[in-house]
GROMACS .gro file of N, CA and C in nm:
model
  474
    1UNK      N    1  -1.499   1.229   1.631
    1UNK     CA    2  -1.509   1.156   1.506
    1UNK      C    3  -1.372   1.154   1.439
    2UNK      N    4  -1.336   1.037   1.388
    2UNK     CA    5  -1.211   1.023   1.314
    2UNK      C    6  -1.241   0.983   1.171
    3UNK      N    7  -1.174   1.048   1.078
    3UNK     CA    8  -1.189   1.021   0.936
    3UNK      C    9  -1.059   0.960   0.886
    4UNK      N   10  -1.070   0.842   0.825
    4UNK     CA   11  -0.952   0.780   0.765
    4UNK      C   12  -0.952   0.806   0.615
    5UNK      N   13  -0.844   0.865   0.567
    5UNK     CA   14  -0.827   0.893   0.426
    5UNK      C   15  -0.734   0.787   0.369
    6UNK      N   16  -0.784   0.712   0.272
    6UNK     CA   17  -0.708   0.605   0.209
    6UNK      C   18  -0.690   0.640   0.062
    7UNK      N   19  -0.568   0.668   0.023
    7UNK     CA   20  -0.539   0.699  -0.116
    7UNK      C   21  -0.503   0.569  -0.187
    8UNK      N   22  -0.571   0.544  -0.298
    8UNK     CA   23  -0.555   0.420  -0.374
    8UNK      C   24  -0.478   0.451  -0.501
    9UNK      N   25  -0.352   0.407  -0.505
    9UNK     CA   26  -0.268   0.435  -0.622
    9UNK      C   27  -0.152   0.336  -0.628
   10UNK      N   28  -0.157   0.245  -0.722
   10UNK     CA   29  -0.049   0.149  -0.738
   10UNK      C   30   0.082   0.217  -0.774
   11UNK      N   31   0.079   0.311  -0.867
   11UNK     CA   32   0.203   0.377  -0.910
   11UNK      C   33   0.268   0.451  -0.794
   12UNK      N   34   0.190   0.520  -0.715
   12UNK     CA   35   0.243   0.592  -0.599
   12UNK      C   36   0.292   0.494  -0.492
   13UNK      N   37   0.215   0.387  -0.471
   13UNK     CA   38   0.253   0.286  -0.371
   13UNK      C   39   0.385   0.219  -0.410
   14UNK      N   40   0.400   0.186  -0.538
   14UNK     CA   41   0.524   0.123  -0.583
   14UNK      C   42   0.643   0.216  -0.565
   15UNK      N   43   0.619   0.345  -0.578
   15UNK     CA   44   0.727   0.443  -0.567
   15UNK      C   45   0.761   0.478  -0.422
   16UNK      N   46   0.657   0.488  -0.336
   16UNK     CA   47   0.678   0.539  -0.201
   16UNK      C   48   0.647   0.439  -0.090
   17UNK      N   49   0.588   0.326  -0.124
   17UNK     CA   50   0.550   0.229  -0.020
   17UNK      C   51   0.431   0.278   0.060
   18UNK      N   52   0.407   0.215   0.174
   18UNK     CA   53   0.288   0.250   0.255
   18UNK      C   54   0.308   0.381   0.332
   19UNK      N   55   0.312   0.490   0.260
   19UNK     CA   56   0.335   0.622   0.320
   19UNK      C   57   0.229   0.654   0.425
   20UNK      N   58   0.270   0.725   0.528
   20UNK     CA   59   0.179   0.763   0.636
   20UNK      C   60   0.136   0.909   0.627
   21UNK      N   61   0.183   0.980   0.524
   21UNK     CA   62   0.140   1.118   0.503
   21UNK      C   63   0.147   1.148   0.353
   22UNK      N   64   0.067   1.243   0.307
   22UNK     CA   65   0.073   1.277   0.165
   22UNK      C   66   0.207   1.339   0.125
   23UNK      N   67   0.274   1.404   0.219
   23UNK     CA   68   0.403   1.462   0.190
   23UNK      C   69   0.505   1.353   0.157
   24UNK      N   70   0.498   1.241   0.228
   24UNK     CA   71   0.589   1.130   0.203
   24UNK      C   72   0.569   1.070   0.064
   25UNK      N   73   0.450   1.086   0.008
   25UNK     CA   74   0.416   1.022  -0.119
   25UNK      C   75   0.395   1.122  -0.233
   26UNK      N   76   0.434   1.247  -0.212
   26UNK     CA   77   0.412   1.350  -0.314
   26UNK      C   78   0.268   1.345  -0.367
   27UNK      N   79   0.173   1.340  -0.274
   27UNK     CA   80   0.033   1.316  -0.304
   27UNK      C   81  -0.048   1.446  -0.289
   28UNK      N   82  -0.073   1.513  -0.401
   28UNK     CA   83  -0.148   1.639  -0.397
   28UNK      C   84  -0.293   1.620  -0.355
   29UNK      N   85  -0.355   1.512  -0.401
   29UNK     CA   86  -0.496   1.488  -0.366
   29UNK      C   87  -0.511   1.460  -0.217
   30UNK      N   88  -0.426   1.373  -0.164
   30UNK     CA   89  -0.428   1.346  -0.021
   30UNK      C   90  -0.402   1.470   0.060
   31UNK      N   91  -0.306   1.550   0.017
   31UNK     CA   92  -0.275   1.676   0.086
   31UNK      C   93  -0.396   1.769   0.085
   32UNK      N   94  -0.463   1.779  -0.029
   32UNK     CA   95  -0.582   1.864  -0.039
   32UNK      C   96  -0.688   1.821   0.061
   33UNK      N   97  -0.713   1.691   0.068
   33UNK     CA   98  -0.815   1.640   0.161
   33UNK      C   99  -0.775   1.668   0.305
   34UNK      N  100  -0.651   1.638   0.342
   34UNK     CA  101  -0.608   1.657   0.481
   34UNK      C  102  -0.607   1.804   0.520
   35UNK      N  103  -0.569   1.892   0.428
   35UNK     CA  104  -0.572   2.036   0.459
   35UNK      C  105  -0.714   2.082   0.489
   36UNK      N  106  -0.810   2.033   0.412
   36UNK     CA  107  -0.949   2.074   0.433
   36UNK      C  108  -1.004   2.014   0.563
   37UNK      N  109  -0.964   1.891   0.594
   37UNK     CA  110  -1.007   1.830   0.720
   37UNK      C  111  -0.948   1.906   0.839
   38UNK      N  112  -0.820   1.942   0.829
   38UNK     CA  113  -0.755   2.018   0.937
   38UNK      C  114  -0.822   2.154   0.954
   39UNK      N  115  -0.850   2.221   0.844
   39UNK     CA  116  -0.915   2.352   0.851
   39UNK      C  117  -1.053   2.343   0.915
   40UNK      N  118  -1.119   2.228   0.898
   40UNK     CA  119  -1.252   2.207   0.956
   40UNK      C  120  -1.242   2.154   1.100
   41UNK      N  121  -1.121   2.135   1.149
   41UNK     CA  122  -1.102   2.088   1.287
   41UNK      C  123  -1.135   1.941   1.306
   42UNK      N  124  -1.122   1.862   1.202
   42UNK     CA  125  -1.155   1.719   1.209
   42UNK      C  126  -1.030   1.636   1.239
   43UNK      N  127  -1.051   1.527   1.309
   43UNK     CA  128  -0.945   1.431   1.337
   43UNK      C  129  -0.935   1.334   1.220
   44UNK      N  130  -0.813   1.302   1.178
   44UNK     CA  131  -0.797   1.218   1.059
   44UNK      C  132  -0.669   1.138   1.064
   45UNK      N  133  -0.665   1.037   0.978
   45UNK     CA  134  -0.543   0.961   0.953
   45UNK      C  135  -0.532   0.942   0.802
   46UNK      N  136  -0.416   0.899   0.758
   46UNK     CA  137  -0.389   0.885   0.615
   46UNK      C  138  -0.316   0.753   0.593
   47UNK      N  139  -0.348   0.689   0.483
   47UNK     CA  140  -0.266   0.577   0.438
   47UNK      C  141  -0.275   0.563   0.287
   48UNK      N  142  -0.170   0.507   0.231
   48UNK     CA  143  -0.158   0.486   0.088
   48UNK      C  144  -0.157   0.336   0.062
   49UNK      N  145  -0.242   0.292  -0.031
   49UNK     CA  146  -0.250   0.151  -0.066
   49UNK      C  147  -0.247   0.135  -0.218
   50UNK      N  148  -0.212   0.015  -0.267
   50UNK     CA  149  -0.218  -0.008  -0.411
   50UNK      C  150  -0.362  -0.033  -0.456
   51UNK      N  151  -0.384  -0.020  -0.586
   51UNK     CA  152  -0.513  -0.055  -0.644
   51UNK      C  153  -0.538  -0.205  -0.625
   52UNK      N  154  -0.665  -0.242  -0.631
   52UNK     CA  155  -0.701  -0.383  -0.626
   52UNK      C  156  -0.814  -0.410  -0.530
   53UNK      N  157  -0.897  -0.504  -0.565
   53UNK     CA  158  -1.014  -0.537  -0.485
   53UNK      C  159  -0.974  -0.576  -0.343
   54UNK      N  160  -0.877  -0.664  -0.328
   54UNK     CA  161  -0.839  -0.711  -0.196
   54UNK      C  162  -0.786  -0.599  -0.109
   55UNK      N  163  -0.697  -0.515  -0.164
   55UNK     CA  164  -0.639  -0.406  -0.086
   55UNK      C  165  -0.745  -0.306  -0.041
   56UNK      N  166  -0.838  -0.273  -0.129
   56UNK     CA  167  -0.942  -0.176  -0.094
   56UNK      C  168  -1.037  -0.235   0.010
   57UNK      N  169  -1.078  -0.358  -0.010
   57UNK     CA  170  -1.168  -0.420   0.089
   57UNK      C  171  -1.101  -0.432   0.226
   58UNK      N  172  -0.974  -0.469   0.227
   58UNK     CA  173  -0.902  -0.479   0.354
   58UNK      C  174  -0.896  -0.343   0.423
   59UNK      N  175  -0.873  -0.238   0.346
   59UNK     CA  176  -0.867  -0.103   0.404
   59UNK      C  177  -1.001  -0.064   0.466
   60UNK      N  178  -1.109  -0.095   0.399
   60UNK     CA  179  -1.242  -0.063   0.452
   60UNK      C  180  -1.271  -0.146   0.577
   61UNK      N  181  -1.250  -0.276   0.567
   61UNK     CA  182  -1.290  -0.366   0.674
   61UNK      C  183  -1.201  -0.356   0.797
   62UNK      N  184  -1.077  -0.313   0.782
   62UNK     CA  185  -0.987  -0.303   0.897
   62UNK      C  186  -0.988  -0.165   0.962
   63UNK      N  187  -1.056  -0.071   0.900
   63UNK     CA  188  -1.055   0.066   0.953
   63UNK      C  189  -1.124   0.072   1.088
   64UNK      N  190  -1.068   0.151   1.177
   64UNK     CA  191  -1.128   0.178   1.308
   64UNK      C  192  -1.188   0.318   1.312
   65UNK      N  193  -1.192   0.385   1.199
   65UNK     CA  194  -1.242   0.522   1.191
   65UNK      C  195  -1.394   0.525   1.185
   66UNK      N  196  -1.449   0.643   1.207
   66UNK     CA  197  -1.593   0.665   1.199
   66UNK      C  198  -1.638   0.690   1.056
   67UNK      N  199  -1.543   0.731   0.971
   67UNK     CA  200  -1.571   0.762   0.831
   67UNK      C  201  -1.447   0.718   0.752
   68UNK      N  202  -1.469   0.658   0.635
   68UNK     CA  203  -1.359   0.620   0.547
   68UNK      C  204  -1.377   0.693   0.414
   69UNK      N  205  -1.270   0.760   0.372
   69UNK     CA  206  -1.268   0.829   0.243
   69UNK      C  207  -1.161   0.764   0.158
   70UNK      N  208  -1.203   0.698   0.050
   70UNK     CA  209  -1.112   0.638  -0.047
   70UNK      C  210  -1.095   0.737  -0.161
   71UNK      N  211  -0.972   0.763  -0.199
   71UNK     CA  212  -0.944   0.859  -0.306
   71UNK      C  213  -0.857   0.791  -0.410
   72UNK      N  214  -0.912   0.772  -0.529
   72UNK     CA  215  -0.837   0.710  -0.638
   72UNK      C  216  -0.892   0.573  -0.674
   73UNK      N  217  -0.853   0.527  -0.790
   73UNK     CA  218  -0.894   0.395  -0.836
   73UNK      C  219  -1.038   0.387  -0.884
   74UNK      N  220  -1.096   0.503  -0.916
   74UNK     CA  221  -1.236   0.504  -0.959
   74UNK      C  222  -1.253   0.522  -1.110
   75UNK      N  223  -1.141   0.527  -1.181
   75UNK     CA  224  -1.147   0.552  -1.325
   75UNK      C  225  -1.193   0.431  -1.404
   76UNK      N  226  -1.170   0.437  -1.533
   76UNK     CA  227  -1.214   0.332  -1.623
   76UNK      C  228  -1.101   0.238  -1.667
   77UNK      N  229  -0.980   0.263  -1.621
   77UNK     CA  230  -0.868   0.176  -1.655
   77UNK      C  231  -0.889   0.039  -1.590
   78UNK      N  232  -0.835  -0.066  -1.649
   78UNK     CA  233  -0.856  -0.201  -1.594
   78UNK      C  234  -0.814  -0.215  -1.448
   79UNK      N  235  -0.712  -0.143  -1.404
   79UNK     CA  236  -0.667  -0.157  -1.265
   79UNK      C  237  -0.749  -0.073  -1.166
   80UNK      N  238  -0.837   0.014  -1.215
   80UNK     CA  239  -0.920   0.099  -1.128
   80UNK      C  240  -1.038   0.018  -1.075
   81UNK      N  241  -1.023  -0.034  -0.953
   81UNK     CA  242  -1.121  -0.128  -0.898
   81UNK      C  243  -1.180  -0.084  -0.764
   82UNK      N  244  -1.162   0.042  -0.728
   82UNK     CA  245  -1.214   0.089  -0.599
   82UNK      C  246  -1.365   0.071  -0.589
   83UNK      N  247  -1.436   0.108  -0.692
   83UNK     CA  248  -1.583   0.096  -0.690
   83UNK      C  249  -1.623  -0.052  -0.684
   84UNK      N  250  -1.558  -0.134  -0.764
   84UNK     CA  251  -1.590  -0.277  -0.766
   84UNK      C  252  -1.560  -0.343  -0.631
   85UNK      N  253  -1.462  -0.291  -0.560
   85UNK     CA  254  -1.427  -0.345  -0.428
   85UNK      C  255  -1.523  -0.295  -0.321
   86UNK      N  256  -1.556  -0.168  -0.324
   86UNK     CA  257  -1.634  -0.108  -0.216
   86UNK      C  258  -1.784  -0.136  -0.226
   87UNK      N  259  -1.842  -0.117  -0.342
   87UNK     CA  260  -1.988  -0.123  -0.352
   87UNK      C  261  -2.049  -0.256  -0.307
   88UNK      N  262  -1.988  -0.372  -0.332
   88UNK     CA  263  -2.049  -0.496  -0.281
   88UNK      C  264  -2.054  -0.502  -0.128
   89UNK      N  265  -1.972  -0.422  -0.061
   89UNK     CA  266  -1.974  -0.419   0.086
   89UNK      C  267  -2.084  -0.328   0.141
   90UNK      N  268  -2.138  -0.239   0.058
   90UNK     CA  269  -2.236  -0.142   0.105
   90UNK      C  270  -2.364  -0.212   0.150
   91UNK      N  271  -2.402  -0.189   0.274
   91UNK     CA  272  -2.530  -0.237   0.325
   91UNK      C  273  -2.642  -0.142   0.284
   92UNK      N  274  -2.608  -0.016   0.273
   92UNK     CA  275  -2.697   0.088   0.220
   92UNK      C  276  -2.613   0.177   0.131
   93UNK      N  277  -2.672   0.225   0.024
   93UNK     CA  278  -2.602   0.317  -0.064
   93UNK      C  279  -2.645   0.460  -0.032
   94UNK      N  280  -2.561   0.553  -0.071
   94UNK     CA  281  -2.593   0.696  -0.060
   94UNK      C  282  -2.584   0.752  -0.202
   95UNK      N  283  -2.683   0.722  -0.287
   95UNK     CA  284  -2.672   0.760  -0.428
   95UNK      C  285  -2.664   0.910  -0.450
   96UNK      N  286  -2.720   0.989  -0.360
   96UNK     CA  287  -2.715   1.135  -0.376
   96UNK      C  288  -2.574   1.189  -0.378
   97UNK      N  289  -2.481   1.122  -0.309
   97UNK     CA  290  -2.343   1.170  -0.310
   97UNK      C  291  -2.287   1.169  -0.451
   98UNK      N  292  -2.296   1.057  -0.520
   98UNK     CA  293  -2.245   1.048  -0.657
   98UNK      C  294  -2.320   1.140  -0.752
   99UNK      N  295  -2.451   1.150  -0.731
   99UNK     CA  296  -2.531   1.237  -0.818
   99UNK      C  297  -2.489   1.383  -0.805
  100UNK      N  298  -2.475   1.429  -0.682
  100UNK     CA  299  -2.434   1.569  -0.661
  100UNK      C  300  -2.290   1.589  -0.705
  101UNK      N  301  -2.204   1.492  -0.678
  101UNK     CA  302  -2.065   1.501  -0.723
  101UNK      C  303  -2.060   1.520  -0.874
  102UNK      N  304  -2.134   1.440  -0.948
  102UNK     CA  305  -2.133   1.451  -1.094
  102UNK      C  306  -2.195   1.583  -1.141
  103UNK      N  307  -2.298   1.629  -1.074
  103UNK     CA  308  -2.359   1.758  -1.111
  103UNK      C  309  -2.259   1.871  -1.093
  104UNK      N  310  -2.191   1.872  -0.979
  104UNK     CA  311  -2.090   1.975  -0.953
  104UNK      C  312  -1.972   1.960  -1.050
  105UNK      N  313  -1.935   1.837  -1.082
  105UNK     CA  314  -1.826   1.813  -1.177
  105UNK      C  315  -1.862   1.865  -1.316
  106UNK      N  316  -1.987   1.850  -1.353
  106UNK     CA  317  -2.033   1.899  -1.483
  106UNK      C  318  -2.004   2.048  -1.497
  107UNK      N  319  -2.022   2.123  -1.388
  107UNK     CA  320  -1.994   2.266  -1.389
  107UNK      C  321  -1.846   2.294  -1.410
  108UNK      N  322  -1.760   2.204  -1.362
  108UNK     CA  323  -1.615   2.226  -1.370
  108UNK      C  324  -1.550   2.167  -1.494
  109UNK      N  325  -1.594   2.047  -1.536
  109UNK     CA  326  -1.524   1.978  -1.645
  109UNK      C  327  -1.614   1.947  -1.765
  110UNK      N  328  -1.736   1.992  -1.761
  110UNK     CA  329  -1.827   1.968  -1.873
  110UNK      C  330  -1.871   1.822  -1.878
  111UNK      N  331  -1.898   1.777  -1.998
  111UNK     CA  332  -1.953   1.642  -2.013
  111UNK      C  333  -1.856   1.530  -1.977
  112UNK      N  334  -1.729   1.562  -1.954
  112UNK     CA  335  -1.637   1.460  -1.903
  112UNK      C  336  -1.684   1.405  -1.769
  113UNK      N  337  -1.776   1.474  -1.705
  113UNK     CA  338  -1.830   1.429  -1.577
  113UNK      C  339  -1.899   1.292  -1.588
  114UNK      N  340  -1.937   1.252  -1.707
  114UNK     CA  341  -2.001   1.120  -1.721
  114UNK      C  342  -1.905   1.007  -1.688
  115UNK      N  343  -1.775   1.035  -1.689
  115UNK     CA  344  -1.675   0.934  -1.655
  115UNK      C  345  -1.658   0.916  -1.504
  116UNK      N  346  -1.716   1.006  -1.427
  116UNK     CA  347  -1.695   1.008  -1.282
  116UNK      C  348  -1.773   0.898  -1.213
  117UNK      N  349  -1.700   0.815  -1.136
  117UNK     CA  350  -1.763   0.705  -1.066
  117UNK      C  351  -1.758   0.727  -0.914
  118UNK      N  352  -1.780   0.849  -0.869
  118UNK     CA  353  -1.787   0.875  -0.725
  118UNK      C  354  -1.904   0.797  -0.668
  119UNK      N  355  -1.886   0.745  -0.547
  119UNK     CA  356  -1.987   0.659  -0.486
  119UNK      C  357  -1.976   0.668  -0.335
  120UNK      N  358  -2.084   0.628  -0.267
  120UNK     CA  359  -2.081   0.625  -0.120
  120UNK      C  360  -2.183   0.525  -0.070
  121UNK      N  361  -2.154   0.472   0.048
  121UNK     CA  362  -2.246   0.379   0.113
  121UNK      C  363  -2.205   0.356   0.257
  122UNK      N  364  -2.280   0.271   0.323
  122UNK     CA  365  -2.257   0.240   0.463
  122UNK      C  366  -2.208   0.096   0.474
  123UNK      N  367  -2.099   0.076   0.548
  123UNK     CA  368  -2.043  -0.057   0.574
  123UNK      C  369  -2.031  -0.072   0.725
  124UNK      N  370  -2.109  -0.162   0.783
  124UNK     CA  371  -2.107  -0.186   0.928
  124UNK      C  372  -2.118  -0.057   1.008
  125UNK      N  373  -2.209   0.029   0.968
  125UNK     CA  374  -2.233   0.153   1.040
  125UNK      C  375  -2.135   0.265   1.011
  126UNK      N  376  -2.047   0.245   0.914
  126UNK     CA  377  -1.945   0.345   0.880
  126UNK      C  378  -1.969   0.397   0.738
  127UNK      N  379  -1.982   0.529   0.722
  127UNK     CA  380  -1.993   0.582   0.586
  127UNK      C  381  -1.859   0.567   0.512
  128UNK      N  382  -1.867   0.519   0.389
  128UNK     CA  383  -1.750   0.500   0.304
  128UNK      C  384  -1.774   0.579   0.177
  129UNK      N  385  -1.680   0.668   0.146
  129UNK     CA  386  -1.691   0.753   0.028
  129UNK      C  387  -1.579   0.718  -0.068
  130UNK      N  388  -1.612   0.706  -0.197
  130UNK     CA  389  -1.515   0.675  -0.301
  130UNK      C  390  -1.503   0.798  -0.393
  131UNK      N  391  -1.385   0.858  -0.393
  131UNK     CA  392  -1.362   0.979  -0.471
  131UNK      C  393  -1.262   0.952  -0.584
  132UNK      N  394  -1.280   1.019  -0.696
  132UNK     CA  395  -1.175   1.015  -0.799
  132UNK      C  396  -1.046   1.073  -0.744
  133UNK      N  397  -0.935   1.040  -0.806
  133UNK     CA  398  -0.805   1.074  -0.751
  133UNK      C  399  -0.744   1.207  -0.788
  134UNK      N  400  -0.806   1.287  -0.874
  134UNK     CA  401  -0.745   1.415  -0.909
  134UNK      C  402  -0.759   1.514  -0.793
  135UNK      N  403  -0.667   1.610  -0.782
  135UNK     CA  404  -0.679   1.709  -0.674
  135UNK      C  405  -0.811   1.786  -0.675
  136UNK      N  406  -0.861   1.821  -0.793
  136UNK     CA  407  -0.988   1.895  -0.798
  136UNK      C  408  -1.105   1.806  -0.753
  137UNK      N  409  -1.102   1.678  -0.789
  137UNK     CA  410  -1.206   1.586  -0.744
  137UNK      C  411  -1.196   1.563  -0.594
  138UNK      N  412  -1.074   1.554  -0.542
  138UNK     CA  413  -1.054   1.537  -0.398
  138UNK      C  414  -1.111   1.657  -0.323
  139UNK      N  415  -1.084   1.777  -0.373
  139UNK     CA  416  -1.138   1.899  -0.311
  139UNK      C  417  -1.290   1.899  -0.311
  140UNK      N  418  -1.349   1.873  -0.427
  140UNK     CA  419  -1.494   1.871  -0.438
  140UNK      C  420  -1.554   1.765  -0.346
  141UNK      N  421  -1.498   1.646  -0.349
  141UNK     CA  422  -1.552   1.537  -0.268
  141UNK      C  423  -1.545   1.564  -0.120
  142UNK      N  424  -1.431   1.610  -0.071
  142UNK     CA  425  -1.419   1.633   0.073
  142UNK      C  426  -1.507   1.749   0.116
  143UNK      N  427  -1.525   1.849   0.031
  143UNK     CA  428  -1.616   1.959   0.066
  143UNK      C  429  -1.760   1.909   0.079
  144UNK      N  430  -1.802   1.822  -0.012
  144UNK     CA  431  -1.937   1.765  -0.001
  144UNK      C  432  -1.950   1.681   0.126
  145UNK      N  433  -1.849   1.602   0.155
  145UNK     CA  434  -1.852   1.516   0.274
  145UNK      C  435  -1.859   1.602   0.400
  146UNK      N  436  -1.773   1.703   0.409
  146UNK     CA  437  -1.771   1.787   0.528
  146UNK      C  438  -1.904   1.860   0.549
  147UNK      N  439  -1.970   1.896   0.441
  147UNK     CA  440  -2.098   1.967   0.452
  147UNK      C  441  -2.206   1.880   0.516
  148UNK      N  442  -2.199   1.748   0.501
  148UNK     CA  443  -2.308   1.662   0.545
  148UNK      C  444  -2.270   1.549   0.641
  149UNK      N  445  -2.143   1.536   0.676
  149UNK     CA  446  -2.103   1.417   0.752
  149UNK      C  447  -2.169   1.409   0.889
  150UNK      N  448  -2.185   1.519   0.957
  150UNK     CA  449  -2.250   1.514   1.088
  150UNK      C  450  -2.395   1.466   1.075
  151UNK      N  451  -2.461   1.514   0.973
  151UNK     CA  452  -2.601   1.474   0.947
  151UNK      C  453  -2.608   1.325   0.912
  152UNK      N  454  -2.515   1.280   0.830
  152UNK     CA  455  -2.511   1.138   0.793
  152UNK      C  456  -2.488   1.051   0.916
  153UNK      N  457  -2.391   1.088   0.997
  153UNK     CA  458  -2.360   1.009   1.118
  153UNK      C  459  -2.477   1.008   1.216
  154UNK      N  460  -2.548   1.119   1.224
  154UNK     CA  461  -2.666   1.125   1.310
  154UNK      C  462  -2.770   1.022   1.265
  155UNK      N  463  -2.797   1.017   1.136
  155UNK     CA  464  -2.897   0.923   1.084
  155UNK      C  465  -2.854   0.778   1.100
  156UNK      N  466  -2.726   0.751   1.082
  156UNK     CA  467  -2.678   0.615   1.098
  156UNK      C  468  -2.695   0.567   1.242
  157UNK      N  469  -2.679   0.658   1.336
  157UNK     CA  470  -2.683   0.619   1.478
  157UNK      C  471  -2.823   0.611   1.536
  158UNK      N  472  -2.924   0.646   1.459
  158UNK     CA  473  -3.063   0.641   1.511
  158UNK      C  474  -3.107   0.501   1.540
   0.00000   0.00000   0.00000
């Protein structure tokens, strides 16, 4: 199984271009995700893209990975469009992911968790996860994904 980690950040993209590693882009959230994937023995790739509906949809639709993890662009700022880009592509949603993410976030950040727009769904047989871009959100999200990804992939392949 290969997991593609796509970090969505216009400011980082403008500064570093299409970086191929979180180290190239001074990306703490991407680094957190990749470290946890490596520790779990998972195969992965990384890419950095700017915010925007077209860029996010292209990243999802062009991926050759078994799982896509989008990190960033889920906030409430006008340029945060990851959810708006990804959710219309979902053939099935995984609402429990966002629900559990927000419940766990409530324990860490209190009622600010209501701002969290974590989401997940299936696009052409591939689970797609949308995580907020902070390092703590990246850690929480990838831990939830790693706990259940084998089970999710099993059900998709039935």
